[in-house]
Coordinates of C-alpha atoms in Angstrom, one line a residue:
M1 CA -67.6 -50.9 -13.4
T2 CA -67.1 -51.0 -9.7
E3 CA -65.6 -54.2 -8.2
A4 CA -67.2 -55.8 -5.1
P5 CA -65.4 -54.8 -1.9
R6 CA -62.7 -57.4 -1.1
N7 CA -64.3 -58.1 2.3
H8 CA -67.5 -59.2 0.6
V9 CA -68.5 -62.5 -1.0
R10 CA -68.0 -62.3 -4.7
A11 CA -69.5 -64.3 -7.6
T12 CA -67.9 -66.1 -10.5
I13 CA -68.3 -69.3 -12.6
V14 CA -66.0 -72.3 -13.3
G15 CA -65.6 -71.4 -16.9
S16 CA -67.9 -72.8 -19.6
L17 CA -71.4 -71.6 -20.6
P18 CA -73.8 -73.2 -23.2
K19 CA -73.0 -72.6 -26.8
P20 CA -75.8 -71.0 -28.8
S21 CA -77.5 -73.1 -31.4
W22 CA -75.9 -71.2 -34.2
L23 CA -72.5 -72.7 -33.1
C24 CA -73.4 -76.4 -32.4
G25 CA -76.0 -78.7 -31.2
P26 CA -77.3 -78.5 -27.6
A27 CA -74.8 -79.7 -24.9
E28 CA -72.3 -81.2 -27.4
M29 CA -69.3 -82.4 -25.3
F30 CA -67.0 -82.1 -28.3
A31 CA -68.6 -79.4 -30.4
S32 CA -69.1 -80.0 -34.1
W33 CA -69.2 -76.5 -35.4
R34 CA -72.2 -75.6 -37.6
L35 CA -70.2 -72.7 -39.2
E36 CA -66.8 -72.5 -40.8
G37 CA -64.2 -70.0 -41.8
A38 CA -65.1 -66.3 -41.2
S39 CA -68.7 -67.2 -40.3
L40 CA -67.5 -69.4 -37.5
T41 CA -65.2 -66.7 -36.1
E42 CA -68.1 -64.2 -36.3
G43 CA -70.5 -66.6 -34.6
Q44 CA -68.0 -67.3 -31.8
E45 CA -67.5 -63.6 -31.2
D46 CA -71.3 -63.1 -31.1
A47 CA -71.6 -65.9 -28.5
V48 CA -68.8 -64.3 -26.4
R49 CA -70.5 -60.9 -26.6
L50 CA -73.8 -62.5 -25.5
W51 CA -72.4 -64.2 -22.5
I52 CA -70.2 -61.3 -21.3
A53 CA -73.4 -59.2 -21.3
A54 CA -75.3 -61.8 -19.4
Q55 CA -72.6 -62.1 -16.8
E56 CA -72.4 -58.3 -16.4
Q57 CA -76.2 -58.0 -16.2
A58 CA -76.4 -60.7 -13.6
G59 CA -73.7 -59.1 -11.4
I60 CA -70.9 -61.6 -11.8
D61 CA -67.6 -60.2 -10.4
V62 CA -65.0 -62.2 -12.4
V63 CA -66.2 -63.2 -15.9
T64 CA -65.1 -65.7 -18.5
D65 CA -65.7 -65.9 -22.3
G66 CA -67.8 -69.0 -21.6
E67 CA -65.2 -71.1 -23.6
Q68 CA -67.3 -70.2 -26.7
R69 CA -64.4 -70.5 -29.0
R70 CA -63.4 -74.0 -27.9
R71 CA -64.7 -77.4 -29.1
H72 CA -63.9 -78.8 -25.6
Y73 CA -62.1 -77.5 -22.6
I74 CA -59.1 -79.7 -23.2
W75 CA -59.2 -79.9 -27.0
G76 CA -59.2 -76.2 -27.3
F77 CA -55.6 -76.3 -25.9
F78 CA -54.7 -79.4 -27.9
E79 CA -55.6 -77.7 -31.2
G80 CA -53.0 -75.0 -30.6
L81 CA -50.2 -77.5 -30.1
D82 CA -48.1 -79.6 -32.6
G83 CA -48.1 -83.3 -32.2
I84 CA -51.8 -84.0 -31.2
D85 CA -54.5 -85.4 -33.5
T86 CA -58.0 -84.4 -32.5
I87 CA -59.5 -85.7 -35.7
N88 CA -58.5 -89.3 -36.0
L89 CA -59.5 -90.4 -32.5
G90 CA -58.8 -93.6 -30.4
R91 CA -60.5 -95.1 -27.4
R92 CA -59.1 -95.3 -23.8
P93 CA -60.2 -95.6 -20.2
Q94 CA -60.4 -92.3 -18.4
R95 CA -61.1 -90.9 -14.9
G96 CA -60.6 -94.3 -13.3
Q97 CA -63.5 -95.6 -15.4
R98 CA -65.9 -93.9 -13.1
Y99 CA -68.3 -92.8 -15.8
H100 CA -67.4 -94.8 -18.9
K101 CA -65.3 -97.9 -19.6
E102 CA -63.7 -96.0 -22.5
I103 CA -64.1 -92.7 -24.2
S104 CA -63.0 -91.2 -27.5
A105 CA -59.7 -89.5 -27.1
A106 CA -57.2 -87.4 -29.0
R107 CA -53.9 -89.0 -29.9
L108 CA -50.4 -87.9 -29.2
V109 CA -48.7 -88.6 -32.5
G110 CA -45.5 -86.5 -32.2
E111 CA -43.5 -84.4 -29.8
P112 CA -46.0 -81.9 -28.2
E113 CA -44.8 -78.4 -29.0
W114 CA -46.3 -75.0 -28.2
R115 CA -46.5 -73.0 -31.5
G116 CA -47.3 -69.7 -29.8
P117 CA -50.1 -68.1 -27.8
I118 CA -53.3 -70.1 -28.3
F119 CA -55.9 -68.0 -26.4
A120 CA -54.2 -64.6 -26.0
G121 CA -55.9 -63.1 -29.1
A122 CA -59.3 -64.3 -27.9
L123 CA -58.6 -62.8 -24.5
R124 CA -57.8 -59.4 -26.0
A125 CA -61.0 -59.5 -27.9
T126 CA -62.9 -60.3 -24.7
R127 CA -61.0 -57.6 -22.9
A128 CA -62.5 -55.1 -25.3
L129 CA -66.0 -56.1 -24.3
T130 CA -65.8 -55.6 -20.5
S131 CA -64.0 -53.8 -17.7
K132 CA -64.6 -56.8 -15.3
P133 CA -61.6 -59.0 -14.4
I134 CA -61.4 -61.9 -16.8
K135 CA -60.5 -65.5 -15.9
V136 CA -59.1 -67.8 -18.5
T137 CA -59.2 -71.6 -18.0
L138 CA -56.6 -74.2 -19.1
P139 CA -56.7 -78.0 -18.6
G140 CA -54.3 -79.1 -15.9
P141 CA -51.4 -81.4 -16.7
M142 CA -52.7 -84.5 -14.9
T143 CA -56.1 -84.2 -16.6
I144 CA -54.4 -83.8 -20.0
V145 CA -52.4 -87.0 -19.6
D146 CA -55.6 -88.8 -18.5
S147 CA -57.4 -87.6 -21.7
L148 CA -54.9 -88.5 -24.3
I149 CA -53.7 -91.6 -26.1
D150 CA -49.9 -91.7 -26.2
T151 CA -49.0 -93.4 -29.4
I152 CA -45.3 -92.4 -29.1
G153 CA -44.4 -93.8 -25.7
G154 CA -41.1 -93.5 -23.9
R155 CA -42.4 -91.4 -21.1
S156 CA -44.1 -92.2 -17.9
E157 CA -47.4 -90.5 -17.0
E158 CA -45.5 -88.2 -14.6
Q159 CA -42.9 -87.3 -17.3
L160 CA -45.6 -86.6 -19.9
A161 CA -47.5 -84.5 -17.4
F162 CA -44.4 -82.4 -16.7
R163 CA -43.9 -81.9 -20.4
F164 CA -47.4 -80.6 -20.8
A165 CA -46.9 -78.5 -17.6
E166 CA -44.1 -76.7 -19.4
L167 CA -46.3 -76.0 -22.4
L168 CA -49.2 -74.8 -20.2
N169 CA -46.8 -72.5 -18.4
R170 CA -45.8 -70.8 -21.6
E171 CA -49.5 -70.3 -22.5
A172 CA -50.3 -69.0 -19.0
L173 CA -47.5 -66.5 -19.2
A174 CA -48.7 -65.3 -22.6
L175 CA -52.2 -64.9 -21.1
V176 CA -50.9 -62.8 -18.3
E177 CA -49.2 -60.6 -20.8
A178 CA -52.5 -60.3 -22.7
G179 CA -54.4 -59.1 -19.6
A180 CA -55.9 -62.1 -17.8
A181 CA -56.7 -61.4 -14.1
T182 CA -56.9 -65.1 -13.2
I183 CA -55.4 -68.3 -14.8
Q184 CA -57.4 -71.4 -13.8
F185 CA -56.1 -74.9 -14.3
D186 CA -58.9 -77.5 -14.5
E187 CA -58.0 -80.7 -12.7
P188 CA -61.0 -83.0 -12.2
C189 CA -58.4 -85.9 -11.9
F190 CA -57.4 -84.5 -8.5
N191 CA -60.6 -86.2 -7.2
V192 CA -59.8 -89.5 -8.9
Y193 CA -56.1 -90.3 -8.5
V194 CA -55.4 -89.0 -5.0
D195 CA -52.1 -91.0 -4.6
K196 CA -50.8 -89.5 -7.9
V197 CA -51.8 -86.1 -6.8
K198 CA -49.5 -86.4 -3.8
D199 CA -46.7 -88.1 -5.7
W200 CA -46.5 -85.8 -8.7
G201 CA -49.8 -84.0 -9.5
I202 CA -49.2 -81.0 -7.2
A203 CA -45.7 -80.7 -8.5
A204 CA -46.8 -80.7 -12.1
L205 CA -49.5 -78.1 -11.3
E206 CA -46.8 -75.9 -9.6
R207 CA -44.7 -76.2 -12.8
A208 CA -47.6 -75.1 -14.9
A209 CA -48.2 -72.1 -12.7
R210 CA -44.5 -71.1 -12.3
G211 CA -43.9 -67.3 -12.6
V212 CA -47.6 -66.6 -13.2
G213 CA -48.0 -63.2 -11.5
V214 CA -51.8 -62.9 -11.4
T215 CA -54.3 -65.0 -9.4
K216 CA -53.7 -68.7 -9.9
A217 CA -56.6 -71.0 -9.5
V218 CA -57.3 -74.8 -9.7
H219 CA -60.7 -76.3 -10.3
I220 CA -61.4 -79.8 -9.0
C221 CA -64.8 -81.5 -9.3
Y222 CA -66.6 -84.7 -10.2
G223 CA -67.2 -83.8 -13.9
Y224 CA -69.8 -82.1 -16.0
G225 CA -73.4 -82.6 -15.1
T226 CA -74.1 -85.1 -17.8
S227 CA -76.3 -88.2 -17.4
D228 CA -73.4 -90.6 -16.9
V229 CA -71.8 -88.4 -14.3
K230 CA -75.1 -87.9 -12.5
R231 CA -75.6 -91.7 -12.4
W232 CA -72.3 -92.1 -10.7
K233 CA -72.9 -89.4 -8.2
T234 CA -76.3 -90.9 -7.3
A235 CA -74.6 -94.3 -6.5
N236 CA -71.5 -92.9 -4.9
T237 CA -71.2 -92.8 -1.1
D238 CA -67.5 -91.8 -0.7
W239 CA -66.8 -88.1 -0.9
S240 CA -63.4 -88.2 0.9
H241 CA -61.4 -87.1 -2.1
Y242 CA -61.2 -83.5 -0.9
E243 CA -59.8 -84.6 2.4
H244 CA -56.7 -85.8 0.5
T245 CA -56.4 -83.0 -2.1
L246 CA -57.3 -79.9 -0.2
P247 CA -54.5 -80.0 2.4
L248 CA -52.0 -80.5 -0.4
L249 CA -53.4 -77.5 -2.3
A250 CA -53.4 -75.4 0.9
A251 CA -49.6 -75.8 1.1
S252 CA -49.2 -74.9 -2.6
S253 CA -48.7 -71.6 -4.3
I254 CA -52.2 -71.7 -5.8
D255 CA -54.3 -68.8 -4.7
Q256 CA -57.8 -70.1 -5.4
V257 CA -59.5 -73.5 -5.2
S258 CA -62.8 -74.2 -7.0
I259 CA -64.7 -77.1 -5.6
E260 CA -68.1 -78.8 -6.1
T261 CA -70.5 -79.2 -3.2
A262 CA -74.0 -78.5 -4.6
A263 CA -74.8 -81.6 -6.6
S264 CA -72.6 -84.0 -4.7
G265 CA -73.7 -82.9 -1.2
V266 CA -70.1 -82.8 0.0
D267 CA -69.9 -81.5 3.6
V268 CA -68.8 -77.9 3.3
S269 CA -66.6 -78.3 6.3
V270 CA -63.9 -79.8 4.0
I271 CA -62.9 -76.2 3.0
E272 CA -61.5 -75.6 6.5
A273 CA -58.3 -77.1 5.1
L274 CA -58.1 -74.1 2.7
R275 CA -58.0 -71.3 5.3
G276 CA -56.1 -68.4 3.8
K277 CA -56.9 -69.4 0.2
D278 CA -59.8 -68.1 -1.9
V279 CA -62.6 -70.7 -2.1
L280 CA -64.8 -70.8 -5.2
L281 CA -67.6 -72.8 -3.7
G282 CA -69.9 -74.7 -6.0
V283 CA -73.4 -73.6 -4.9
V284 CA -75.4 -74.2 -8.0
D285 CA -75.8 -77.6 -9.6
T286 CA -74.7 -77.7 -13.2
G287 CA -76.4 -81.1 -13.8
S288 CA -79.9 -79.7 -13.2
E289 CA -82.1 -77.3 -15.2
T290 CA -83.7 -76.2 -11.9
V291 CA -82.5 -72.7 -11.1
E292 CA -81.6 -72.3 -7.4
S293 CA -83.2 -69.4 -5.6
A294 CA -81.0 -66.6 -4.2
E295 CA -82.0 -67.8 -0.7
I296 CA -80.7 -71.3 -1.4
V297 CA -77.4 -69.9 -2.7
A298 CA -77.1 -67.6 0.3
G299 CA -77.8 -70.4 2.7
R300 CA -75.0 -72.5 1.2
L301 CA -72.6 -69.5 1.3
R302 CA -73.5 -68.8 5.0
A303 CA -72.7 -72.4 5.9
A304 CA -69.3 -71.9 4.3
L305 CA -68.6 -68.7 6.3
R306 CA -67.8 -70.8 9.4
Y307 CA -64.7 -72.0 7.6
V308 CA -63.6 -69.1 5.3
E309 CA -63.5 -65.3 5.6
P310 CA -66.1 -63.5 3.3
G311 CA -63.3 -61.8 1.4
H312 CA -62.0 -65.3 0.4
L313 CA -65.3 -66.7 -0.6
F314 CA -66.8 -66.8 -4.1
A315 CA -70.3 -68.1 -5.1
C316 CA -69.5 -70.3 -8.0
S317 CA -71.0 -73.1 -10.2
D318 CA -70.1 -76.7 -9.4
C319 CA -68.5 -77.2 -12.8
G320 CA -68.9 -75.7 -16.2
M321 CA -72.4 -74.9 -17.4
M322 CA -71.9 -76.2 -20.9
P323 CA -74.5 -79.0 -20.6
L324 CA -77.3 -76.6 -19.5
S325 CA -79.9 -74.7 -21.6
R326 CA -79.2 -71.0 -22.1
A327 CA -82.2 -70.1 -19.9
A328 CA -81.0 -72.3 -17.0
A329 CA -77.5 -70.9 -17.2
E330 CA -78.7 -67.3 -17.3
G331 CA -80.9 -68.1 -14.2
K332 CA -78.0 -69.6 -12.3
L333 CA -75.8 -66.6 -13.1
R334 CA -78.4 -64.4 -11.5
A335 CA -78.8 -66.7 -8.6
L336 CA -75.0 -66.7 -7.9
A337 CA -74.8 -62.9 -7.8
A338 CA -78.1 -62.5 -5.9
G339 CA -77.2 -65.0 -3.3
A340 CA -73.8 -63.3 -2.7
A341 CA -75.6 -60.0 -2.4
L342 CA -78.0 -61.4 0.2
V343 CA -75.0 -62.6 2.3
N344 CA -73.2 -59.3 1.9

């Protein structure tokens, strides 16, 4: 398939897409699989095939497997490591208690160790389904630390983040070898703990991305479009987080920055700090079933072109589309590509 010219606006997504009903219940944050064993594997592969076809038919330029093989965007990585219990959960505050006082969380019960490639086999299977560039997402080290109960102790948050950055780096390098075009680290915490981002978050991200010879991306947002997150967004009036994080990322080795603007209404001028980087601009709201028109998407992209060259701009989703219905997600895929085509 022919790639879009590099001086054109392109289209991609953050990562996740809704799981079909044969895999789990609708919009389950931590999927309880309805299948098991070989049937689960077959069902996951069917789901990947479905979403690769949908992305290609819509005209998405850089595709993902929709995270169809993962229970959760963080736990999918946890389940490939030693030392983490995702079955016997605990409770902890998370994300500065923006959305919940506490959440259920996996527990660190031993020294975290990387057993070997976690997603490389899945990537090779996806690679056989498409000639499009494939992006693989990984949780970032700061977000991992904020999503885990440390029952072992003995390390500061920073030290634990750097330990996970080492493990993430080993996985990222294995994914590069398996054919990934982009490795994306998901760091929603970058819009929560801005002082920590400056003190050690960027350094931990750089450690995770060390030696990765393909496109390196980071996704920062305000969370999935769930009811609790939408309630916080409705009440929030301070969107200055990007003003702290984007200049730091502009000075980093990261190639692409994925940010939310559609649902939050963040002033798109914040991306001026990222000149020279690829901007994956959130132009469709993943907390709404309403499908944006191509014209709305194009208008949001044109507003961004005051601050970024078209070859560095991607039409993207605000966050993962996991909470949406399949129909809404398919419609938003088409809107992303059609909006980019109008601008081009």
